[in-house]
PDB file of C-alpha atoms in Angstrom:
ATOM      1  CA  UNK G  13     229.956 232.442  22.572  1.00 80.00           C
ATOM      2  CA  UNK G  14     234.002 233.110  23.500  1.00 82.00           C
ATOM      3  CA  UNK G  15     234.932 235.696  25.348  1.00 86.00           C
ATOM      4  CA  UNK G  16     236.517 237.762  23.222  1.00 84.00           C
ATOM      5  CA  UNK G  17     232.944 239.212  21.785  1.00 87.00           C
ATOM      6  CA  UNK G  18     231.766 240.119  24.604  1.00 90.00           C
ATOM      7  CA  UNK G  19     234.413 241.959  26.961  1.00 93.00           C
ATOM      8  CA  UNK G  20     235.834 244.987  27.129  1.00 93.00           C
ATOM      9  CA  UNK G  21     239.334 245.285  25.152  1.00 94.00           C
ATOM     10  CA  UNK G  22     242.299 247.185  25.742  1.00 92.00           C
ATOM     11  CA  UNK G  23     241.229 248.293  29.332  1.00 95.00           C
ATOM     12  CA  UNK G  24     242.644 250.957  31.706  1.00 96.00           C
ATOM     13  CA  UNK G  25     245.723 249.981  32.945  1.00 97.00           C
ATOM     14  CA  UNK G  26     248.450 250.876  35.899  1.00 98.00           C
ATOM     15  CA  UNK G  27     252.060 249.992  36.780  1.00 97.00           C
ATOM     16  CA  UNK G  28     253.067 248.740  40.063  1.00 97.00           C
ATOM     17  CA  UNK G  29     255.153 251.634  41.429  1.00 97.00           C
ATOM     18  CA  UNK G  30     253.029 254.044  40.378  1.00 97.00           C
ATOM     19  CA  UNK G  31     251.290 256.084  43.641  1.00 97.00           C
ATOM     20  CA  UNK G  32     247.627 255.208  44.791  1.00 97.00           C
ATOM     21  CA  UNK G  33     246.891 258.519  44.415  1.00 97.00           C
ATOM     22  CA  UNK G  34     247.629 258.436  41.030  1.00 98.00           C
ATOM     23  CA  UNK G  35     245.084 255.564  40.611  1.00 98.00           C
ATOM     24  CA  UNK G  36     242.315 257.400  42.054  1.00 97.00           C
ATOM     25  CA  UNK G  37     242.898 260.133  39.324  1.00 97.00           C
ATOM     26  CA  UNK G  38     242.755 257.742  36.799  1.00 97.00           C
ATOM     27  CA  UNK G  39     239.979 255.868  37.796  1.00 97.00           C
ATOM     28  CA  UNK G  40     238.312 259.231  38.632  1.00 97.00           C
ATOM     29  CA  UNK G  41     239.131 260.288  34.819  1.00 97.00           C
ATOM     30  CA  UNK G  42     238.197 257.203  33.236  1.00 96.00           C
ATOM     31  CA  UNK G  43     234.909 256.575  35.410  1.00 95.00           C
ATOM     32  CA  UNK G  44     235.835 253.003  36.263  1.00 95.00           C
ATOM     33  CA  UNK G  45     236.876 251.347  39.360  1.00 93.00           C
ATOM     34  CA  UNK G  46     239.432 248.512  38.503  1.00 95.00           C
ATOM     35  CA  UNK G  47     242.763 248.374  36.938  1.00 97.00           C
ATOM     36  CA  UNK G  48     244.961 245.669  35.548  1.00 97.00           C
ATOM     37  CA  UNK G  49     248.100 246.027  37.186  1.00 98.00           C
ATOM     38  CA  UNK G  50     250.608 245.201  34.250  1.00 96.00           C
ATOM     39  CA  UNK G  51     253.898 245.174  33.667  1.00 95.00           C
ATOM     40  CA  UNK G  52     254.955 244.642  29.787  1.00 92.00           C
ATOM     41  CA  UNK G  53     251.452 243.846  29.162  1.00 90.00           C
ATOM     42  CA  UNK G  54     251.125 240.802  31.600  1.00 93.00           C
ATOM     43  CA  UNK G  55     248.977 241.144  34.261  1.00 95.00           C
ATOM     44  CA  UNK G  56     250.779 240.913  37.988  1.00 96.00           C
ATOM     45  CA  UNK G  57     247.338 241.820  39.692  1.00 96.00           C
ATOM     46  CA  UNK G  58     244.458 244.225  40.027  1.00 97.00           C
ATOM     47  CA  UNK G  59     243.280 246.811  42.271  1.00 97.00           C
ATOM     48  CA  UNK G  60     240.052 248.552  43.159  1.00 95.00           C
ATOM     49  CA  UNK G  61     238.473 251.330  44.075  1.00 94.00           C
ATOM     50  CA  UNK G  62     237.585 248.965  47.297  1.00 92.00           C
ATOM     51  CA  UNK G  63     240.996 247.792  48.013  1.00 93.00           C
ATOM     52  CA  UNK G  64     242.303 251.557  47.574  1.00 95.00           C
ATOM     53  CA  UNK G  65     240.060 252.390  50.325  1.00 94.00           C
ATOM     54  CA  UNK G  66     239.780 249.598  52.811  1.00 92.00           C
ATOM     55  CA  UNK G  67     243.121 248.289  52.119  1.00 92.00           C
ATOM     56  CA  UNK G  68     245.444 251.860  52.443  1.00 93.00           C
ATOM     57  CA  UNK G  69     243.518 254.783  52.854  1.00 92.00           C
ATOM     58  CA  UNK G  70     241.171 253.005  56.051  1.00 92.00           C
ATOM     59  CA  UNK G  71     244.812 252.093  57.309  1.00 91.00           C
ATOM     60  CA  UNK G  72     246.344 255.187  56.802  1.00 93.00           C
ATOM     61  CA  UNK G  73     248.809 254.736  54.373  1.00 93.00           C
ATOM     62  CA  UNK G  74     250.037 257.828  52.584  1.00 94.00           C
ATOM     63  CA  UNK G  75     248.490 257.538  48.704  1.00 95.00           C
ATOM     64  CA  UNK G  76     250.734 260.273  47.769  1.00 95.00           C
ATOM     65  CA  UNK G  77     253.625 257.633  48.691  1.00 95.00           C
ATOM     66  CA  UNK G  78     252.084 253.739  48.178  1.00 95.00           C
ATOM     67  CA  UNK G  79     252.651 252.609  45.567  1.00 96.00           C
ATOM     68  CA  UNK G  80     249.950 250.278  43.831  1.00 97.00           C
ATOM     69  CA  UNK G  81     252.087 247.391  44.498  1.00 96.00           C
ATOM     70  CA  UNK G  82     251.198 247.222  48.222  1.00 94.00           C
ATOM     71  CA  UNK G  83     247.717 246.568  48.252  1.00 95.00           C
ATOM     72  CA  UNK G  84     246.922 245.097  44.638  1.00 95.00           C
ATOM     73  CA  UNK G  85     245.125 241.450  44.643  1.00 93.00           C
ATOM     74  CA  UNK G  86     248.112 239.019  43.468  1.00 93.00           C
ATOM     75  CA  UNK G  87     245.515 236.325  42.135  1.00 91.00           C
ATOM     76  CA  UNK G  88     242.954 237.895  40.242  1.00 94.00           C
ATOM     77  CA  UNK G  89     240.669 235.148  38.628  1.00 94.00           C
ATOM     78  CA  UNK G  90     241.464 235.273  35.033  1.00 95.00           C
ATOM     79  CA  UNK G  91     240.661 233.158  31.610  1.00 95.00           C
ATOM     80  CA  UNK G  92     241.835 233.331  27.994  1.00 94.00           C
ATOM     81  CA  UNK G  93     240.211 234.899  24.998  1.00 90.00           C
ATOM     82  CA  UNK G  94     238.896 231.956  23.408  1.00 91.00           C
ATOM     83  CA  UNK G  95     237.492 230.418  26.912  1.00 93.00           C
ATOM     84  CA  UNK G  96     233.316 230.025  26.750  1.00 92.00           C
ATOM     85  CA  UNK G  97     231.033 232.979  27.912  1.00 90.00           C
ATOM     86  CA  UNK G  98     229.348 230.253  29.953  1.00 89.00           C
ATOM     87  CA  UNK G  99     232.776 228.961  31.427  1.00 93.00           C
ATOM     88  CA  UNK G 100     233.475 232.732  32.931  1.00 91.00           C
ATOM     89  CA  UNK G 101     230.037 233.575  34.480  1.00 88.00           C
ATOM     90  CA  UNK G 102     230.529 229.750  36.223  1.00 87.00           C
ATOM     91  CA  UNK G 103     234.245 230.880  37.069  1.00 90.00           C
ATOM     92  CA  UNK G 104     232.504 234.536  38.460  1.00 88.00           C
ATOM     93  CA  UNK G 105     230.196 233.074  40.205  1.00 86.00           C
ATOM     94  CA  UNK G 106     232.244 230.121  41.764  1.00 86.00           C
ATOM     95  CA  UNK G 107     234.639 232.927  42.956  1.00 87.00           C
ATOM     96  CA  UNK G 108     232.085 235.930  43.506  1.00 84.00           C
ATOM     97  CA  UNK G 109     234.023 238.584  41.203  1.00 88.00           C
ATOM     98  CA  UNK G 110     232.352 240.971  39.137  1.00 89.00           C
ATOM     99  CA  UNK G 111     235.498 241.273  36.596  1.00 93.00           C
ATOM    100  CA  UNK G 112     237.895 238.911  35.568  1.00 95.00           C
ATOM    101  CA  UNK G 113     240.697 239.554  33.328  1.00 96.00           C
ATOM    102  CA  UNK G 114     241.070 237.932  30.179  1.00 96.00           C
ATOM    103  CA  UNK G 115     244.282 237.024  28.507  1.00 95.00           C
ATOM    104  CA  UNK G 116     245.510 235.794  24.940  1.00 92.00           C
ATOM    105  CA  UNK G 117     247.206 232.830  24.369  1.00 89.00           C
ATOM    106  CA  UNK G 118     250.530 234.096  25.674  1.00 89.00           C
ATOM    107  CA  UNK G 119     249.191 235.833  28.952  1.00 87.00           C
ATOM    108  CA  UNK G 120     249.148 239.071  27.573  1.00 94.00           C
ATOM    109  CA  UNK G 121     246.061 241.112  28.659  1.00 96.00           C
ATOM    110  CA  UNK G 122     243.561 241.818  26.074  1.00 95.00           C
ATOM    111  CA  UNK G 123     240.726 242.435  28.095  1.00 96.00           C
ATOM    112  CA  UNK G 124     238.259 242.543  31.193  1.00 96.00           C
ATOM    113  CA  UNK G 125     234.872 241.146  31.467  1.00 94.00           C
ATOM    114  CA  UNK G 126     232.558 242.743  34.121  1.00 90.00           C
ATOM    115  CA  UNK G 127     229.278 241.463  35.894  1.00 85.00           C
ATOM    116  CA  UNK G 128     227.852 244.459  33.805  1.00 84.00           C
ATOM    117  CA  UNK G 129     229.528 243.104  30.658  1.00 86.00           C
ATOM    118  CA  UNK G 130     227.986 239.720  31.430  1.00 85.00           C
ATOM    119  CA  UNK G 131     224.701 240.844  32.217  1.00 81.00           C
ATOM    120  CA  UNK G 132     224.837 242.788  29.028  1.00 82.00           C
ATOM    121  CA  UNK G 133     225.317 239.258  26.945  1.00 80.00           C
ATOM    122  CA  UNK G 134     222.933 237.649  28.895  1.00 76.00           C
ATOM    123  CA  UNK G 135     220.131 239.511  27.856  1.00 76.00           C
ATOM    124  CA  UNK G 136     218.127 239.037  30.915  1.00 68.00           C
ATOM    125  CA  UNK G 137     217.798 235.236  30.652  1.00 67.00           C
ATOM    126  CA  UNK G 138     218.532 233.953  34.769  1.00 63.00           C
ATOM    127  CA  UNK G 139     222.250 233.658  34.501  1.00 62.00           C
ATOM    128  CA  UNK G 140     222.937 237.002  34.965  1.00 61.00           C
ATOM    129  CA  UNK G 141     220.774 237.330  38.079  1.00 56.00           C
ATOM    130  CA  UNK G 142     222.614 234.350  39.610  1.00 62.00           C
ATOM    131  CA  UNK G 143     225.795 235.790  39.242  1.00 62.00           C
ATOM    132  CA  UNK G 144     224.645 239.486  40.946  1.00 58.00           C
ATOM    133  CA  UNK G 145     223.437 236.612  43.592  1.00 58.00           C
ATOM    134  CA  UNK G 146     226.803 234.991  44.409  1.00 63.00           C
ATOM    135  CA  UNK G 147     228.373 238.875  44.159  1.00 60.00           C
ATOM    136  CA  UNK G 148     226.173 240.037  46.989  1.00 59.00           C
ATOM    137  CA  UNK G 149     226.520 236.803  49.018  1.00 63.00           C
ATOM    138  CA  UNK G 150     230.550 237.270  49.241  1.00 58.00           C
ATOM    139  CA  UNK G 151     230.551 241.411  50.111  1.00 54.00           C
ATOM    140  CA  UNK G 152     228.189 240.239  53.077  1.00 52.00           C
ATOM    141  CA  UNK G 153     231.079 237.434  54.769  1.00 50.00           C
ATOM    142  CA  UNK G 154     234.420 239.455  52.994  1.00 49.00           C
ATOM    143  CA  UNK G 155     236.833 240.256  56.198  1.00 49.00           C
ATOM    144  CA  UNK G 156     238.699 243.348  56.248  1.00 48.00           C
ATOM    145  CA  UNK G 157     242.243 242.668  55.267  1.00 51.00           C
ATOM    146  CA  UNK G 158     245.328 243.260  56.836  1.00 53.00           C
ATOM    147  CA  UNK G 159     247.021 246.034  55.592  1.00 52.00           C
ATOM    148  CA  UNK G 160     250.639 245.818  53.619  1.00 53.00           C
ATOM    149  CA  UNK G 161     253.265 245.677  56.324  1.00 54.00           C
ATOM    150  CA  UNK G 162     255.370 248.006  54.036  1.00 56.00           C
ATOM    151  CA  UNK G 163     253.343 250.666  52.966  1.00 55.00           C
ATOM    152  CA  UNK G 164     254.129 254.114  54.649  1.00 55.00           C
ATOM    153  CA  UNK G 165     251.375 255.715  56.955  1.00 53.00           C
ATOM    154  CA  UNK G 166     250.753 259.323  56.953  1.00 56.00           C
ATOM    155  CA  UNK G 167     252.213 261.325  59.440  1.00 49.00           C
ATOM    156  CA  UNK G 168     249.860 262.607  62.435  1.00 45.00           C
TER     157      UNK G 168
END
């Protein structure tokens, strides 16, 4: 099975110099808790609901004035369309993500695949369980990360 039939097209997206605040309203709005950070439809990174938290708002960064940009994930793990179904759960698990992004032939996004995508195609069979596995096992050893060294704090 590719990829393509299984994730979820034309996700959510968010600029880099838009405000973190604005993020949380869209991710509040649309219920999720990831965004593609794109610019011209290629992806530059992603940020979560996690990194909004641990990475600005535990550090006090102003969300009315950080922009995205700041604390986004650079690297996101991502694949193309026609890669295997089997080739990004061992890529998920390998790396302990629950999404990856998933680009066309020219890098353009088209798409996200999430652990609850995956476990969705897997139909129960053992390779979905494996994958929640390898999740859980990274959370428990993650460090916090350092926060941006130019993102502006709110004032006390």
């Amino acid at each position: 099975m590719q990829l393509q039939e299984v994730i979820t097209k034309n996700p959510e997206t968010i600029r880099p110099d838009v405000s973190i605040r604005d993020a949380t309203m869209i991710m509040r709005d649309c219920r999720i808790g990831f965004l593609p950070v794109t610019d011209d439809g290629r992806v530059l990174g992603v940020i979560t609901d996690r990194d909004i938290v641990i990475r600005a708002i535990a550090s006090g960064f102003d969300p009315q004035t950080t922009t995205v940009r700041h604390i986004m994930t650079t690297d996101p793990v991502q694949l193309r369309s026609n890669d295997t179904f089997d080739k990004a759960l061992e890529l998920m698990a390998a790396n302990a993500v629950s999404r990856i992004i998933v680009t066309d032939k020219n890098g353009k996004l088209i798409g996200v695949l999430s652990a609850g995508d995956a476990a969705t195609a897997c139909k129960g069979d053992v390779r979905a369980a494996k994958l929640a596995v390898a999740i859980h096992k990274r959370a428990k050893r993650l460090p916090s990360p350092m926060p941006p060294h130019d993102a502006q704090y709110v004032s006390e």
